[in-house]
Coordinates of C-alpha atoms in Angstrom, one line a residue:
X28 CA 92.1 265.2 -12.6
X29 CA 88.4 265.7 -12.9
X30 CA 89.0 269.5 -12.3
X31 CA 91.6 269.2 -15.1
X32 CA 89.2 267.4 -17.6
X33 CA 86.7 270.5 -17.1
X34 CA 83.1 270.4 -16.3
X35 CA 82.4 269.1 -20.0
X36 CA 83.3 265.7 -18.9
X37 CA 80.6 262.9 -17.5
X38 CA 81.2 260.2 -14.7
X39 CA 82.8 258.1 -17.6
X40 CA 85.4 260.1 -19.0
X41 CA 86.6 261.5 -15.5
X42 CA 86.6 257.9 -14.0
X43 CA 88.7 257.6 -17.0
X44 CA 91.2 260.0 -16.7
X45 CA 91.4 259.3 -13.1
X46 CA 92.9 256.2 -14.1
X47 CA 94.9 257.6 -16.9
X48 CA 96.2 259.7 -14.3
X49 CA 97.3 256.7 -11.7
X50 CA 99.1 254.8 -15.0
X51 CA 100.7 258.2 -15.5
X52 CA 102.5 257.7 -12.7
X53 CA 103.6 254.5 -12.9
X54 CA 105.3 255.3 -16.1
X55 CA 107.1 258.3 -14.9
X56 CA 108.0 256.2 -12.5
X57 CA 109.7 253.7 -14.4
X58 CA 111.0 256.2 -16.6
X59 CA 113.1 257.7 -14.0
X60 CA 114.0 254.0 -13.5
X61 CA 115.2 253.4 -17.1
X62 CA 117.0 256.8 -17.3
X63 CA 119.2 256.0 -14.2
X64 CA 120.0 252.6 -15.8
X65 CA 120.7 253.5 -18.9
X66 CA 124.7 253.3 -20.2
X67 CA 124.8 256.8 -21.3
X68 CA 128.0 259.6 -20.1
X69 CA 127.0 261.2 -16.6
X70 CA 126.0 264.4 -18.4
X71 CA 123.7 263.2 -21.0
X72 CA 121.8 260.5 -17.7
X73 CA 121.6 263.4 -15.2
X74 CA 120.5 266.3 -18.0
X75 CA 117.7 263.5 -18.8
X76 CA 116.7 263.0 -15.0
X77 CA 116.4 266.7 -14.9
X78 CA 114.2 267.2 -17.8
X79 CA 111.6 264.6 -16.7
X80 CA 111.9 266.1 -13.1
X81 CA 110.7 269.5 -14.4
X82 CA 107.8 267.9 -16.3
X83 CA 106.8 265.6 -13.2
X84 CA 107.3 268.6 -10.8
X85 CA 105.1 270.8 -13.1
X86 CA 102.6 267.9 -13.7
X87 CA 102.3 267.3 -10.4
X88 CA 101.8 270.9 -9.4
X89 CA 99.0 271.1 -11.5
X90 CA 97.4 268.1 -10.5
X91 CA 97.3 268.5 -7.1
X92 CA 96.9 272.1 -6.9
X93 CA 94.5 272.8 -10.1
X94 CA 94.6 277.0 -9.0
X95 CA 97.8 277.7 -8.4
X96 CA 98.9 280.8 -9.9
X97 CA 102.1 279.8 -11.3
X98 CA 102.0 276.7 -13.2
X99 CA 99.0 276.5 -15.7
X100 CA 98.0 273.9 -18.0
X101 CA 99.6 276.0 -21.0
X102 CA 103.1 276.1 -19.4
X103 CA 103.0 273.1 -18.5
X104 CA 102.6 272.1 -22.1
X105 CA 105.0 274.4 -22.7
X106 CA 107.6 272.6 -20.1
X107 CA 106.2 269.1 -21.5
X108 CA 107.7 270.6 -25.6
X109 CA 110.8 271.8 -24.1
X110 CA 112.1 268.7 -22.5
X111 CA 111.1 266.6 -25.4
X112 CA 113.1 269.0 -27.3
X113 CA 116.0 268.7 -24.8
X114 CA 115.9 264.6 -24.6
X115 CA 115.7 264.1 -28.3
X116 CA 118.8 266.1 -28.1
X117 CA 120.4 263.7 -25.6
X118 CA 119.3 260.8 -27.2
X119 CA 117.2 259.7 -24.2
X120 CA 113.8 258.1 -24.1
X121 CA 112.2 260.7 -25.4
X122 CA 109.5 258.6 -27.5
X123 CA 108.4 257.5 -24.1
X124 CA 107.9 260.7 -22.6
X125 CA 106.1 261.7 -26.1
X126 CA 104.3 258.3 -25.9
X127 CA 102.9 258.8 -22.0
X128 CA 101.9 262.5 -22.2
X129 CA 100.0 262.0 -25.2
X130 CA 96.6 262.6 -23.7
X131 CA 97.7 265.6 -22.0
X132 CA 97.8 267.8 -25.0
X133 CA 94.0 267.2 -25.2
X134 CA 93.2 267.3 -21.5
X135 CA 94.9 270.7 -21.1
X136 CA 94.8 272.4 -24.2
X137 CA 90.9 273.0 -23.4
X138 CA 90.8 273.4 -27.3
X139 CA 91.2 270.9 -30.5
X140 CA 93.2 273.9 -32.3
X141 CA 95.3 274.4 -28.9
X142 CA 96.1 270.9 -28.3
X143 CA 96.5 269.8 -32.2
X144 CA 99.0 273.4 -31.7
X145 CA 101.0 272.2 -28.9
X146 CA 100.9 268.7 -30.5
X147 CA 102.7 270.3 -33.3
X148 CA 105.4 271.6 -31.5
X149 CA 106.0 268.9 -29.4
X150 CA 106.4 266.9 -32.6
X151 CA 108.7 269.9 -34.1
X152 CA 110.6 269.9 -30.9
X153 CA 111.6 266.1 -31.1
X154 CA 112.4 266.2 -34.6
X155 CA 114.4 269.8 -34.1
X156 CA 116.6 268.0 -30.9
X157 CA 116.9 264.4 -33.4
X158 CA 117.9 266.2 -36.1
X159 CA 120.9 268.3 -34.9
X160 CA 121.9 265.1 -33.2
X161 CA 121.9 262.9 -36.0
X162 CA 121.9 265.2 -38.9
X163 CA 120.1 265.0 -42.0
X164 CA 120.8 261.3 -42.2
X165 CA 118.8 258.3 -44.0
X166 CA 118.4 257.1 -40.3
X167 CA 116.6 260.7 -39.3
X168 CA 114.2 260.6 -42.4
X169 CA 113.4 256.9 -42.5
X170 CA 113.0 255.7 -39.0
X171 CA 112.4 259.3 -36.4
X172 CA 110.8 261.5 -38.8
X173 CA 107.9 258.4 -39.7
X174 CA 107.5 257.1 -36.3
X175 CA 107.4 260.6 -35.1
X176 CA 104.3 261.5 -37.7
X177 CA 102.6 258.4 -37.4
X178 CA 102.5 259.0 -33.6
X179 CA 101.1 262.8 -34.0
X180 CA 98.7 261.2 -36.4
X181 CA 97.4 258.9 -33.7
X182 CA 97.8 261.4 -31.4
X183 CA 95.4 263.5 -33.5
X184 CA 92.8 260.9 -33.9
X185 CA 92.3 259.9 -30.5
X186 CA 92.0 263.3 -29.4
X187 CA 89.7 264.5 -31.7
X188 CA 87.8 261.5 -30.9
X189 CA 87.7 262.1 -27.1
X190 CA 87.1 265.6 -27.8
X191 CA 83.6 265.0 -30.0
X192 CA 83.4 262.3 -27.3
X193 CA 82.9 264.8 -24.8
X194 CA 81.2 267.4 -26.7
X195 CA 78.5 264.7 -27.2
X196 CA 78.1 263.9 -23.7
X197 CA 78.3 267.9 -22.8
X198 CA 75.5 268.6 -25.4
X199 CA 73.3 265.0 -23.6
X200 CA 73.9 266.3 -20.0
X201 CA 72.8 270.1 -21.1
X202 CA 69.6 268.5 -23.0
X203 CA 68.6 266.6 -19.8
X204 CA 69.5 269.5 -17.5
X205 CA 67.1 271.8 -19.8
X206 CA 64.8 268.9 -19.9
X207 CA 64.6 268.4 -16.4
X208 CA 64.1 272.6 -16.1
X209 CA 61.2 272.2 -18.6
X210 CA 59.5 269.4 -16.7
X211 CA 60.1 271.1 -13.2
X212 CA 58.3 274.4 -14.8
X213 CA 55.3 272.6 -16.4
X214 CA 54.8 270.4 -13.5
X215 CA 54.8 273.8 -11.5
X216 CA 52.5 275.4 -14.2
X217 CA 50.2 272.1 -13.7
X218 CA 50.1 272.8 -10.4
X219 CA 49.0 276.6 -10.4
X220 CA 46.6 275.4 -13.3
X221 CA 45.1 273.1 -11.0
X222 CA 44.9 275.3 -8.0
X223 CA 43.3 277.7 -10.1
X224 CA 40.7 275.4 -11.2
X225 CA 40.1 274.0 -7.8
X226 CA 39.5 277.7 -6.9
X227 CA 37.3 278.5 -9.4
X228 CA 35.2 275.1 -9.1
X229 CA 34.7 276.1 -5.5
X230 CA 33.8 279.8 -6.4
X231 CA 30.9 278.5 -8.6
X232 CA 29.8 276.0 -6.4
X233 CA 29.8 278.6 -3.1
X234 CA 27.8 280.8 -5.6
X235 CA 25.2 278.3 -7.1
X236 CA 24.8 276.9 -3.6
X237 CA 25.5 278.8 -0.3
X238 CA 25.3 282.2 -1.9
X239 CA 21.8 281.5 -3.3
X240 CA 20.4 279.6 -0.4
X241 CA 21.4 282.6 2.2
X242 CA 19.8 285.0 -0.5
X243 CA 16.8 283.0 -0.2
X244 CA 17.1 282.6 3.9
X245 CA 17.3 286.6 3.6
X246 CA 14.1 286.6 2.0
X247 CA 12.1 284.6 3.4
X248 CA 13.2 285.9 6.7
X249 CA 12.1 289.2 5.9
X250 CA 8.5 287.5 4.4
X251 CA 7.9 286.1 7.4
X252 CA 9.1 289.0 10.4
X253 CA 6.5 291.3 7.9
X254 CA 4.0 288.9 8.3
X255 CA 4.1 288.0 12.0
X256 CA 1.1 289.8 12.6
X257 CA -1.2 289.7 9.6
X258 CA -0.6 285.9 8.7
X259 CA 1.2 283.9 11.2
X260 CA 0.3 280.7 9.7
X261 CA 2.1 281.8 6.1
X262 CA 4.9 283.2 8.3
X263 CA 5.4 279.9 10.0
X264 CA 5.3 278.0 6.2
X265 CA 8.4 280.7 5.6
X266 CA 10.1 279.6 8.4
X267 CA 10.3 276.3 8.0
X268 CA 11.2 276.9 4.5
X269 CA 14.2 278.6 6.1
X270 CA 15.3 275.7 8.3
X271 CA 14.7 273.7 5.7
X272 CA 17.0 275.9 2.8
X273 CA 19.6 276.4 6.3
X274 CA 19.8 272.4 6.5
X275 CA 20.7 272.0 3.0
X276 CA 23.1 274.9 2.8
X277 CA 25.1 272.8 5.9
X278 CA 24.8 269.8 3.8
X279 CA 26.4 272.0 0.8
X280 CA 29.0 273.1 3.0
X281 CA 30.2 269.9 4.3
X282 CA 30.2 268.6 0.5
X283 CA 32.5 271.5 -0.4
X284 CA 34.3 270.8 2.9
X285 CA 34.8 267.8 1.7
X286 CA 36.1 268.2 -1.5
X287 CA 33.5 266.0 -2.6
X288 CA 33.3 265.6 -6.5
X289 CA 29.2 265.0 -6.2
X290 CA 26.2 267.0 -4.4
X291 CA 23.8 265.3 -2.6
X292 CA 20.9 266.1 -4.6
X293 CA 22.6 265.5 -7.9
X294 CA 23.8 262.7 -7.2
X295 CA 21.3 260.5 -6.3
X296 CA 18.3 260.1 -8.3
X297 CA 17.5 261.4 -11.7
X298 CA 17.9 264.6 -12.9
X299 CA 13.7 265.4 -13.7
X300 CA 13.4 264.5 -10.1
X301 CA 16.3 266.3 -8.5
X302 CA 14.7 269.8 -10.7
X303 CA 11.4 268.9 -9.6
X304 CA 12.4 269.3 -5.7
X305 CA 14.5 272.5 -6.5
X306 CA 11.1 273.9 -8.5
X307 CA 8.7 273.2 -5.7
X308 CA 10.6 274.7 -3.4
X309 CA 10.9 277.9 -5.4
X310 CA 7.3 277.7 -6.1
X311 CA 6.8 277.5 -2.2
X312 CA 9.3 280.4 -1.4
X313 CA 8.4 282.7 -3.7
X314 CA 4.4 282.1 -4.8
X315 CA 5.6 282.2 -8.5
X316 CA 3.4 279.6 -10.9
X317 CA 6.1 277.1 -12.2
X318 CA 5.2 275.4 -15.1
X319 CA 7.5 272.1 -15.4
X320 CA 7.8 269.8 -17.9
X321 CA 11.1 267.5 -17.3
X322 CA 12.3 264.1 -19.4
X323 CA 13.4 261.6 -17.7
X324 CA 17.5 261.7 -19.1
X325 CA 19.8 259.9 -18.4
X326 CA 23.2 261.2 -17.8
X327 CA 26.0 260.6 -16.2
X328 CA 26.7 262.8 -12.6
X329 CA 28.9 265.6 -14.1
X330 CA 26.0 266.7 -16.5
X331 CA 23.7 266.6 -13.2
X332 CA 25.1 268.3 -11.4
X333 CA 25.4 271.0 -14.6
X334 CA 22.0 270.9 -14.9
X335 CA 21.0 271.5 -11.4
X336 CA 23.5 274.4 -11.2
X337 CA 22.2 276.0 -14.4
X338 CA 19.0 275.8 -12.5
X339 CA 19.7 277.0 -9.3
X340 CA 21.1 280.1 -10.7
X341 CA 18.4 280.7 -13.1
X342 CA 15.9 280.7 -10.7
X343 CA 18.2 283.0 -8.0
X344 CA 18.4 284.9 -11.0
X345 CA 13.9 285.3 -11.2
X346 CA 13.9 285.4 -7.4
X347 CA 16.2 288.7 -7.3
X348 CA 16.1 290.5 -10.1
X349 CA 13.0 289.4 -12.7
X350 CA 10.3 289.8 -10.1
X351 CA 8.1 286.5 -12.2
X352 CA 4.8 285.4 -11.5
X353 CA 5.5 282.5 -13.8
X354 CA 8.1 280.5 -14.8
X355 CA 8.8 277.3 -17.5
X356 CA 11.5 274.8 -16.9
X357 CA 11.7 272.1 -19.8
X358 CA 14.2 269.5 -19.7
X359 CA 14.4 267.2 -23.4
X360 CA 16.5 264.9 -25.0
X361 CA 17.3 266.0 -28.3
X362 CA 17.8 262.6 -30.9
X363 CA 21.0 264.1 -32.0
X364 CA 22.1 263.3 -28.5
X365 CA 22.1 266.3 -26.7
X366 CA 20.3 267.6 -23.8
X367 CA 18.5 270.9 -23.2
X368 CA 17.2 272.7 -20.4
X369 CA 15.2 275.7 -21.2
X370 CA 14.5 278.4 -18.4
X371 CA 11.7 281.4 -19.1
X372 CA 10.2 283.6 -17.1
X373 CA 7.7 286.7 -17.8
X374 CA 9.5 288.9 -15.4
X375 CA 10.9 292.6 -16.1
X376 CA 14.0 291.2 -18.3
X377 CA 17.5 293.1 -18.9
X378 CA 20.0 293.5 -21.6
X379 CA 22.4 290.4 -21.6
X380 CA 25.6 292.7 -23.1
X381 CA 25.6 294.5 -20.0
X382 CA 24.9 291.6 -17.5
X383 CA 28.8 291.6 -15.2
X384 CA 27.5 289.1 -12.6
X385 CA 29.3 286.0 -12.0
X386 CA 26.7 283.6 -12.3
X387 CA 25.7 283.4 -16.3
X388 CA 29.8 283.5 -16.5
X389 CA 29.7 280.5 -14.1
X390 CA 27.3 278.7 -15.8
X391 CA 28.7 279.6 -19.3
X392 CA 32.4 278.1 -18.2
X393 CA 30.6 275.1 -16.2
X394 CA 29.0 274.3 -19.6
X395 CA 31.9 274.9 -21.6
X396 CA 33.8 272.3 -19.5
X397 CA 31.4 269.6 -20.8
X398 CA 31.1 271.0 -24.6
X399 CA 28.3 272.3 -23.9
X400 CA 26.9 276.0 -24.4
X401 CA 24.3 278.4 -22.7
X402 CA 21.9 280.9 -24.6
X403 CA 20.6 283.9 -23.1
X404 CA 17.8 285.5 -24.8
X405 CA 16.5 288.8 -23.2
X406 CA 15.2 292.4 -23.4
X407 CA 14.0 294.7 -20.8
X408 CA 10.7 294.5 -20.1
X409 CA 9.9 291.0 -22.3
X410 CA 11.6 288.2 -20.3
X411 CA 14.5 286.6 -20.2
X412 CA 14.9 282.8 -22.0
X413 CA 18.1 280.5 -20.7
X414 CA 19.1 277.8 -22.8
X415 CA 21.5 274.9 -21.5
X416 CA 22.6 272.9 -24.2
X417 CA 25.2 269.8 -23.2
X418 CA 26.1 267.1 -25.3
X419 CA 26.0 263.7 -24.4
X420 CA 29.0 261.1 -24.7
X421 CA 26.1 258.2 -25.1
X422 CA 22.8 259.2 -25.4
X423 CA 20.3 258.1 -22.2
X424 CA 17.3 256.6 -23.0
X425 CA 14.3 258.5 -21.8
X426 CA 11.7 257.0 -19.6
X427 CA 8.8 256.2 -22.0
X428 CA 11.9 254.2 -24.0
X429 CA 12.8 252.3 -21.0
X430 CA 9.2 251.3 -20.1
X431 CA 9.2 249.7 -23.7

């Protein structure tokens, strides 16, 4: 019967008509039964026990064989009015056929204005067969024609209250299936979101990190084979600058191995300290006059690690394409409770519209993922000025503040 009740119907309802359905066949059951007992002339008994045969055989055709081609749930309906008619004629129990199939008009009409139809004429049917059997009597109008309405009437209610019944639980089920659609696709969305992000955190740490620290290898490898022969004791500082920069790349590349959320340098330490190492080291590699002056800030790792990185590929930046002979880092904290890191160089400069390398992007989005924003101030042939600006959540004291 859960086949007959259509997919509209939840667990409820069809456990429901399931047992609807068993009760249904009880009373046929004792119908038949009370039929064959009855005192009525052999014609009138057996012309009953046929009617209610048809509608059993028809019902139980549907029921157990929902597709069959012959008996659908609209001629079976049809079947259902025609015996009513036939038993009211006979003067059977015909209200108790009418009273048991009550719910089938709205289980198979598919339709309120179907089932309220066939209703109808199951009502009409009953009152047509009563009618020619009693006549127009004061028995017909007072007793068959009102219990015959009032039980279309409550026929009528329960149906259309089943029917909104199920349309509610239709509409709930359809909700949660688009629901459950909607979460599935923004959990997927989530998902490519965060692979993307993993991606591009990786791509801008490989950048700021390996990439630079081979670039420098490169150089200083070629410094040093040039100056075998004229200055072997500058070419043997180069080389263990390369050893050194070749130990910290494998260092980097276990970190991003890793997955680890922090890098060695900027993660322990202070930030002034961690720039100072990364300054004297470029000061070493590349001769270049580095003037520093760094604040002691504190901040938590994230901005670090920023800060570093927005170092790192400044000074990449001097190393391959400026061609400095000085540069100026200064680190402050602003008292509006931001910090800024200011990178210049003298070197040949270039025109910041048509820069399309990935690492001021890098560091632009890095920034931006803190609230924070980068400058670039440059023209060929004057310099170039890089300003990291990042906000702080709560302001670090500086050194000289601690000390107090």
């Amino acid at each position: 019967m859960t086949a007959l009740a259509g997919p509209s119907a939840d667990a409820f309802w069809a456990t429901s008509l399931r047992r609807w359905n068993a009760v249904c066949w009880v009373l046929f059951a004792a119908m038949a039964v009370g039929l064959a007992a009855m005192d009525q002339p052999d014609g009138s008994r057996y012309g009953a026990l046929a009617l209610l045969g048809c509608v059993v055989l028809c019902y139980a055709l549907l029921d157990r064989f929902p597709d069959n081609p012959v008996v659908r749930p609209h001629v079976y309906l049809c079947v259902l009015v025609l015996a009513l008619g036939g038993l009211a004629l006979l003067g059977s129990s015909y209200a108790a056929l009418f009273m048991v199939t009550l719910p089938h008009y709205w289980m198979f009409g598919r339709t309120p204005r179907t089932s309220m139809g066939f209703l109808g004429l199951a009502a009409a049917a009953t009152l047509a067969g009563t009618s020619i059997r009693q006549g127009w009597s004061r028995e017909f109008f007072s007793e068959t024609l009102v219990s015959t309405l009032i039980v279309v009437a409550v026929g009528v209610l329960i149906g259309l209250w089943a029917h909104s019944v199920v349309a509610q639980s239709t509409e709930r089920a359809r909700l949660i299936v688009e629901l459950e659609r909607i979460q599935a696709e923004l959990s997927q969305a989530h998902q490519r979101q965060g692979a993307a992000d993993e991606r591009e955190r990786i791509a801008r740490d490989i950048h700021d990190t390996l990439a630079q620290g081979f670039a420098s290898i490169v150089v200083l490898a070629e410094a040093a084979r040039a100056g075998l022969a004229s200055d072997p004791a500058r070419s043997e500082r180069q080389l263990r600058s390369i050893e050194s920069t070749a130990r910290e790349n494998l260092a980097e590349a276990r970190e991003l191995v890793g997955s680890a959320q922090r890098q060695g340098d900027a993660a322990a330490g202070s930030v002034a300290g961690t720039l100072r190492r990364v300054l004297d080291r470029f000061a070493e590699d590349t001769g270049s006059t580095v003037d520093a002056d760094l604040a002691e800030v504190a901040c938590d790792q994230q901005t670090r690690i920023a800060l570093l990185r927005c170092t790192q590929e400044s000074l990449a930046n001097v190393r391959k394409h400026a061609h400095a002979s000085t540069v100026g880092v200064i680190l402050t904290l602003r008292p509006y409770g931001v910090v800024e890191l200011e990178i210049t160089d003298d070197g040949t400069g270039f025109d910041p519209e048509e820069s399309t390398g990935f690492g001021l992007e890098g560091m632009r989005r890095r920034l931006a993922e803190l609230g924070g924003r980068l400058t670039v101030t440059s023209s060929v042939g004057d310099g170039t000025r890089v300003l990291a600006v990042i906000p702080l959540e709560t302001p670090g004291p500086t050194g000289k503040e601690r000390e107090r």
